[in-house]
PDB file of C-alpha atoms in Angstrom:
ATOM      1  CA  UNK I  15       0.000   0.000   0.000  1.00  0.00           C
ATOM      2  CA  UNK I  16       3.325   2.257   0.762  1.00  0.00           C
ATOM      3  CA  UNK I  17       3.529   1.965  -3.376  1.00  0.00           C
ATOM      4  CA  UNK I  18       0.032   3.412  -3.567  1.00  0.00           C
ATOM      5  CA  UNK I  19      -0.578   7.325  -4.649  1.00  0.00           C
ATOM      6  CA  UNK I  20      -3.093   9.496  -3.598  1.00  0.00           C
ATOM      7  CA  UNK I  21      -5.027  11.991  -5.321  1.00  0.00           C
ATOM      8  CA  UNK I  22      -3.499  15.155  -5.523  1.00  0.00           C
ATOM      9  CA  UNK I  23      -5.331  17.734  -7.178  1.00  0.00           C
ATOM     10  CA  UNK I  24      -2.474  20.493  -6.804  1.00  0.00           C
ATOM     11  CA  UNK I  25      -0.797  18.392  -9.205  1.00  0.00           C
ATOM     12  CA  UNK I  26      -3.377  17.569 -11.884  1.00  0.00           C
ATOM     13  CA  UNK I  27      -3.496  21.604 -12.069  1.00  0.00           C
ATOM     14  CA  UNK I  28      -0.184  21.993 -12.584  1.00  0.00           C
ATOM     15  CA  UNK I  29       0.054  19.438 -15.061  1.00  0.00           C
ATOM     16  CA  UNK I  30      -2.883  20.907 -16.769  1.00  0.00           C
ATOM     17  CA  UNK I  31      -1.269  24.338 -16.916  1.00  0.00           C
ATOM     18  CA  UNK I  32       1.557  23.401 -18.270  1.00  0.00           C
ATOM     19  CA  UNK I  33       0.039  21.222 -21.210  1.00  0.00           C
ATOM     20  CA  UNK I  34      -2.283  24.329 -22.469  1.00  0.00           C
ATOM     21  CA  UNK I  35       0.728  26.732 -22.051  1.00  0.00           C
ATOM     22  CA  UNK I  36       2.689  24.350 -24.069  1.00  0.00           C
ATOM     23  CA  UNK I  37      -0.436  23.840 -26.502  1.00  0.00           C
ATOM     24  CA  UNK I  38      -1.727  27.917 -26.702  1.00  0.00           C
ATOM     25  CA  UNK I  39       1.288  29.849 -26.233  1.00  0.00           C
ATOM     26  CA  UNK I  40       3.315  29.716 -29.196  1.00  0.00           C
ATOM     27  CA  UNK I  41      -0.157  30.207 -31.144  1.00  0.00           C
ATOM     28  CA  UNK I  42      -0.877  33.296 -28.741  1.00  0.00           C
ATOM     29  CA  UNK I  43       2.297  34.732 -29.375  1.00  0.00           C
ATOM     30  CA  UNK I  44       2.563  34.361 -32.768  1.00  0.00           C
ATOM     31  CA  UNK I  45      -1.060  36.257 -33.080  1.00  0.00           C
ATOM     32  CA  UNK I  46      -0.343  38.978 -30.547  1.00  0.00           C
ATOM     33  CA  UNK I  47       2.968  40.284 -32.864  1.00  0.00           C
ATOM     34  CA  UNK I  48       1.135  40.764 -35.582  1.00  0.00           C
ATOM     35  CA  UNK I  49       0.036  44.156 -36.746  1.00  0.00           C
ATOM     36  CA  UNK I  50      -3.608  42.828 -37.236  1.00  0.00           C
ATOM     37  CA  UNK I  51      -3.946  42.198 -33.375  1.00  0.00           C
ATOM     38  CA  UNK I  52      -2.371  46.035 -33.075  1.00  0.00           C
ATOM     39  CA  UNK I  53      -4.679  47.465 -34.933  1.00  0.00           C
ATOM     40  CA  UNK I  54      -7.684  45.607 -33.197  1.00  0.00           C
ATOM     41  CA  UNK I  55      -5.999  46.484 -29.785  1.00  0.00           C
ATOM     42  CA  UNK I  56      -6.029  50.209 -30.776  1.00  0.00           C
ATOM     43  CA  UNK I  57     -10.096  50.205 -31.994  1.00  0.00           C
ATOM     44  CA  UNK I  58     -10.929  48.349 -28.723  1.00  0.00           C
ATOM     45  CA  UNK I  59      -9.403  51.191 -26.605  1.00  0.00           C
ATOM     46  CA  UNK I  60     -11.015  54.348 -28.466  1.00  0.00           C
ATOM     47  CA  UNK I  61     -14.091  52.073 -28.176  1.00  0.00           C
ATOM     48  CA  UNK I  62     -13.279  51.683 -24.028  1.00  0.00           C
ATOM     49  CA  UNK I  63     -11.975  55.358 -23.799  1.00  0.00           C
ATOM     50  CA  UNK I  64     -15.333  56.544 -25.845  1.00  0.00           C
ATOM     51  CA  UNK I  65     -17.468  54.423 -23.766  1.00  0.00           C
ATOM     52  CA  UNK I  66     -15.365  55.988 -20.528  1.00  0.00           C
ATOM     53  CA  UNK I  67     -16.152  59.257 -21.551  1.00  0.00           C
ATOM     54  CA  UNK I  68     -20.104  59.144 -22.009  1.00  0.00           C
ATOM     55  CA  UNK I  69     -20.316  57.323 -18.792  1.00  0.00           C
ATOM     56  CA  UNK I  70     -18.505  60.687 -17.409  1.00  0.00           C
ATOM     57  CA  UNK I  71     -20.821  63.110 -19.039  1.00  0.00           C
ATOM     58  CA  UNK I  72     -23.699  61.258 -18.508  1.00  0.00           C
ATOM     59  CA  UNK I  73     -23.108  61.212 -14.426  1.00  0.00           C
ATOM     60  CA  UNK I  74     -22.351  64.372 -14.450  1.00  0.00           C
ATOM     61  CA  UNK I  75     -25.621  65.315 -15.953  1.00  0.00           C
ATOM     62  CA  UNK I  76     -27.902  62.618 -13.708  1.00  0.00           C
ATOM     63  CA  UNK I  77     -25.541  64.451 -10.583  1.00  0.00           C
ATOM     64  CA  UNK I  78     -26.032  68.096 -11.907  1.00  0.00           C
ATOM     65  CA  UNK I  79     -29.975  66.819 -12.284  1.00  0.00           C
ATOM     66  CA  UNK I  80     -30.397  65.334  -9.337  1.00  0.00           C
ATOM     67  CA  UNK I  81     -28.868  68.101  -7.557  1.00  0.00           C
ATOM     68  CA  UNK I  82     -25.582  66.048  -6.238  1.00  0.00           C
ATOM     69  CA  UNK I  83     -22.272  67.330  -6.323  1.00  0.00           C
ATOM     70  CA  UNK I  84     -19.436  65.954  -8.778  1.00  0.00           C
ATOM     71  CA  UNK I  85     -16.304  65.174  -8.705  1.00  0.00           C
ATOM     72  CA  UNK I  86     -15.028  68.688  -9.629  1.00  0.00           C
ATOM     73  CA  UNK I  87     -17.477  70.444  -7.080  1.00  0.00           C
ATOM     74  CA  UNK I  88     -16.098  68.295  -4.667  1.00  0.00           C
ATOM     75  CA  UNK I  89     -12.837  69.203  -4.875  1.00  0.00           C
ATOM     76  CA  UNK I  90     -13.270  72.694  -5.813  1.00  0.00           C
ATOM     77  CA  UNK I  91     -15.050  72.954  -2.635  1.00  0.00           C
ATOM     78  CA  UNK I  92     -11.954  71.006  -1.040  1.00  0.00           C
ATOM     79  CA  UNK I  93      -9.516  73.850  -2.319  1.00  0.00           C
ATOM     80  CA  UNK I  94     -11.794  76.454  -1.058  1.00  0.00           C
ATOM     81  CA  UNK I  95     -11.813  74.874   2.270  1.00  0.00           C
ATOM     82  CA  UNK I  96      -7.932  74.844   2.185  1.00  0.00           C
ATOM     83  CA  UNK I  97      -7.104  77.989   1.343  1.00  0.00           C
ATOM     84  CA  UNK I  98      -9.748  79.409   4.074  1.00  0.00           C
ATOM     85  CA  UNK I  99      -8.166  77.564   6.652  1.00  0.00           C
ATOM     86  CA  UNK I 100      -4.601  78.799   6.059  1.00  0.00           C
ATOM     87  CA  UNK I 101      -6.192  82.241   5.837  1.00  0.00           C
ATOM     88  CA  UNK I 102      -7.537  81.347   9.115  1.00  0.00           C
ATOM     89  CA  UNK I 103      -4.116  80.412  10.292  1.00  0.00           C
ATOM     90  CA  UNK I 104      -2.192  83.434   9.213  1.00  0.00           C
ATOM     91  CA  UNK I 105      -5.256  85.933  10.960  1.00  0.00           C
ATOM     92  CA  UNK I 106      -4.693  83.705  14.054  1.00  0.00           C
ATOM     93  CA  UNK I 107      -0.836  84.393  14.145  1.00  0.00           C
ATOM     94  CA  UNK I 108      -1.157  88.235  13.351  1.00  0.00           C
ATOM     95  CA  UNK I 109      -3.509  88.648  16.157  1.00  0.00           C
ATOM     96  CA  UNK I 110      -1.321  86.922  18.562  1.00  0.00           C
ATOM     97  CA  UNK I 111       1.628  88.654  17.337  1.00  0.00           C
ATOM     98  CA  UNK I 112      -0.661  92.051  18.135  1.00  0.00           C
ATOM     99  CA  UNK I 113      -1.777  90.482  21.504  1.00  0.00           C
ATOM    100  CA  UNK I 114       1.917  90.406  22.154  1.00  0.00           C
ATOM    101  CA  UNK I 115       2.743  93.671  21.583  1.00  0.00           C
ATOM    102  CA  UNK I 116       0.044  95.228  22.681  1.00  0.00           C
ATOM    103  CA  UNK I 117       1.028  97.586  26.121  1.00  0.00           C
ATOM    104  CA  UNK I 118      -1.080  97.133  28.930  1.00  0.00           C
ATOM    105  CA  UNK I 119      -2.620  99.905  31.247  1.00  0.00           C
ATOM    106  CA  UNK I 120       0.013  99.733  33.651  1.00  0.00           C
ATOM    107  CA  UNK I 121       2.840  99.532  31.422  1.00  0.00           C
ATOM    108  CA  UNK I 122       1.256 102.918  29.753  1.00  0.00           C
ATOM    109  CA  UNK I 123       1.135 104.591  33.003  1.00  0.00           C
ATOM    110  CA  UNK I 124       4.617 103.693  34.172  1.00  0.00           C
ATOM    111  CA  UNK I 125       5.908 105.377  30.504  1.00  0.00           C
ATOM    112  CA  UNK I 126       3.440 108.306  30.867  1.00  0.00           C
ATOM    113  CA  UNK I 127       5.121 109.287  34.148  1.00  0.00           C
ATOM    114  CA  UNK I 128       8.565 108.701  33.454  1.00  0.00           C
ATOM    115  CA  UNK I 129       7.811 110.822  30.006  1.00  0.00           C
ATOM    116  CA  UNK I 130       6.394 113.900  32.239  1.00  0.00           C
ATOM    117  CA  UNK I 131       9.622 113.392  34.276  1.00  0.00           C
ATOM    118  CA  UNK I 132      11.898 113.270  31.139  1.00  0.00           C
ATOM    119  CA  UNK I 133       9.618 116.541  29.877  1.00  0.00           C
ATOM    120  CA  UNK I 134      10.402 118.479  33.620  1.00  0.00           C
ATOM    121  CA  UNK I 135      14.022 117.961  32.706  1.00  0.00           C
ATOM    122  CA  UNK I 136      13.687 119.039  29.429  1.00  0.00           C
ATOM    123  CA  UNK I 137      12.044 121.931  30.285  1.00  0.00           C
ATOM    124  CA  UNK I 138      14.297 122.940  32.916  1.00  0.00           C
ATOM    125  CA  UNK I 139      17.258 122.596  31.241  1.00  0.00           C
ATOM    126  CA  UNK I 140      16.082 124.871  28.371  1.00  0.00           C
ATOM    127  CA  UNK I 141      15.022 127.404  30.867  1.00  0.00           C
ATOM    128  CA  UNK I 142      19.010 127.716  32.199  1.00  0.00           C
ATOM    129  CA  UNK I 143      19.690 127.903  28.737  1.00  0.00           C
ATOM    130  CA  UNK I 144      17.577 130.485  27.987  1.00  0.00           C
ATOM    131  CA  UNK I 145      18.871 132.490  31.240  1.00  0.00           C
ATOM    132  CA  UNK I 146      22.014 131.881  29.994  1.00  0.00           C
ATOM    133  CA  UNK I 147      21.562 133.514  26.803  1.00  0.00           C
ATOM    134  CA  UNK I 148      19.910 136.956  27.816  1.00  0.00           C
ATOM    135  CA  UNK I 149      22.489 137.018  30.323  1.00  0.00           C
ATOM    136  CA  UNK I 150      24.972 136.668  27.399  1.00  0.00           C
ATOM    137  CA  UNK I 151      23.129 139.101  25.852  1.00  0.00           C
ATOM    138  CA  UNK I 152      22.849 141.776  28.833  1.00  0.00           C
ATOM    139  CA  UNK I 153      26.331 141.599  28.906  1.00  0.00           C
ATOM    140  CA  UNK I 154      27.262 142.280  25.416  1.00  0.00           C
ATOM    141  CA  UNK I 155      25.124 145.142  25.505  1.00  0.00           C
ATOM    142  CA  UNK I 156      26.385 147.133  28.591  1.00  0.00           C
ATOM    143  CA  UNK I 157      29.667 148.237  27.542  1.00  0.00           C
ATOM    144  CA  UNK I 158      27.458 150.063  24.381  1.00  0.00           C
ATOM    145  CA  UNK I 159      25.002 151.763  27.133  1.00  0.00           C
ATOM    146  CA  UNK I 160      27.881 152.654  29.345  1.00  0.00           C
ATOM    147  CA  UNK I 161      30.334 155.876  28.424  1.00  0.00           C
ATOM    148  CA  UNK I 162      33.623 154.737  28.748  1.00  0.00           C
ATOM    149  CA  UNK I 163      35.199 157.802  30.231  1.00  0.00           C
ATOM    150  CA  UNK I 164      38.679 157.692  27.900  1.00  0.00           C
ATOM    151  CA  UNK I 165      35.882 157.974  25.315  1.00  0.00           C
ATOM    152  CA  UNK I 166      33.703 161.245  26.479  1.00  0.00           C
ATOM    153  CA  UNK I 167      36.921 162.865  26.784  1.00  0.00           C
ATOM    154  CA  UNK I 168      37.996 161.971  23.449  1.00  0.00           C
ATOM    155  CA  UNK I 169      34.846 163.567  21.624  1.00  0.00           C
ATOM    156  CA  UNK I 170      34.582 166.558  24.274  1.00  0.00           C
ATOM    157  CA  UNK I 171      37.708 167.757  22.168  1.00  0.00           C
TER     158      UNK I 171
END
């Protein structure tokens, strides 16, 4: 019984395969090289590609009918929804970069006092300068108002 084989049908496949590749493929090959076959090939894919393209335009017209959006309103709306969001995005980062700078009440006050203090100074020190000057100028005028007395002398004669 060891002798014995049992049915394997992995085998019969295989052995079927092989016979009809032997059998069909030289045949297939020689007809698929030919520029008969070519041409065929070519006239079944404008057929498929016509086919393909009033499939298109006629789901497009039962969506557009039906009121249902396409393909291209779909992803138009997709872009649209993009570019809003990254408009969304760069508002977001301007108003935190304003948020940021923005001075707060006590800030303001601390720079509104030390600017009247900064004015004071100002103020003061253009007041000595202007007492400086009409004293400059009080004093370049006196020798004109006072008679030097080599000077009467001089136009007495």
């Amino acid at each position: 019984m060891s002798n014995q084989k049992t049915y394997d049908p992995f085998a019969m496949w295989q052995d079927y395969y092989k016979n009809v590749q032997n059998y069909w493929g030289p045949a297939i090959n020689e007809k698929v090289g030919t520029e008969e076959f070519s041409e065929w090939m070519g006239k079944v894919l404008e057929g498929n590609l016509l086919f393909r393209n009033m499939t298109d335009k006629n789901t497009k017209q039962f969506l557009e009918q039906m009121n249902l959006p396409t393909r291209e309103d779909l992803s138009s709306l997709s872009s649209l929804i993009i570019n809003l969001d990254k408009k969304i995005d760069d508002m977001e980062e301007q108003l935190e970069e304003n948020l940021e700078k923005q001075i707060t009440p006590d800030d303001l006050k601390k720079d509104m006092v030390t600017l009247k203090k900064e004015v004071k100074e100002i103020g003061s020190k253009l007041d000595e300068v202007l007492n400086f000057l009409k004293e400059d100028l009080k004093s370049k005028e006196e020798p004109k108002t006072k008679e030097d007395p080599k000077a009467v002398k001089a136009n007495a004669k």
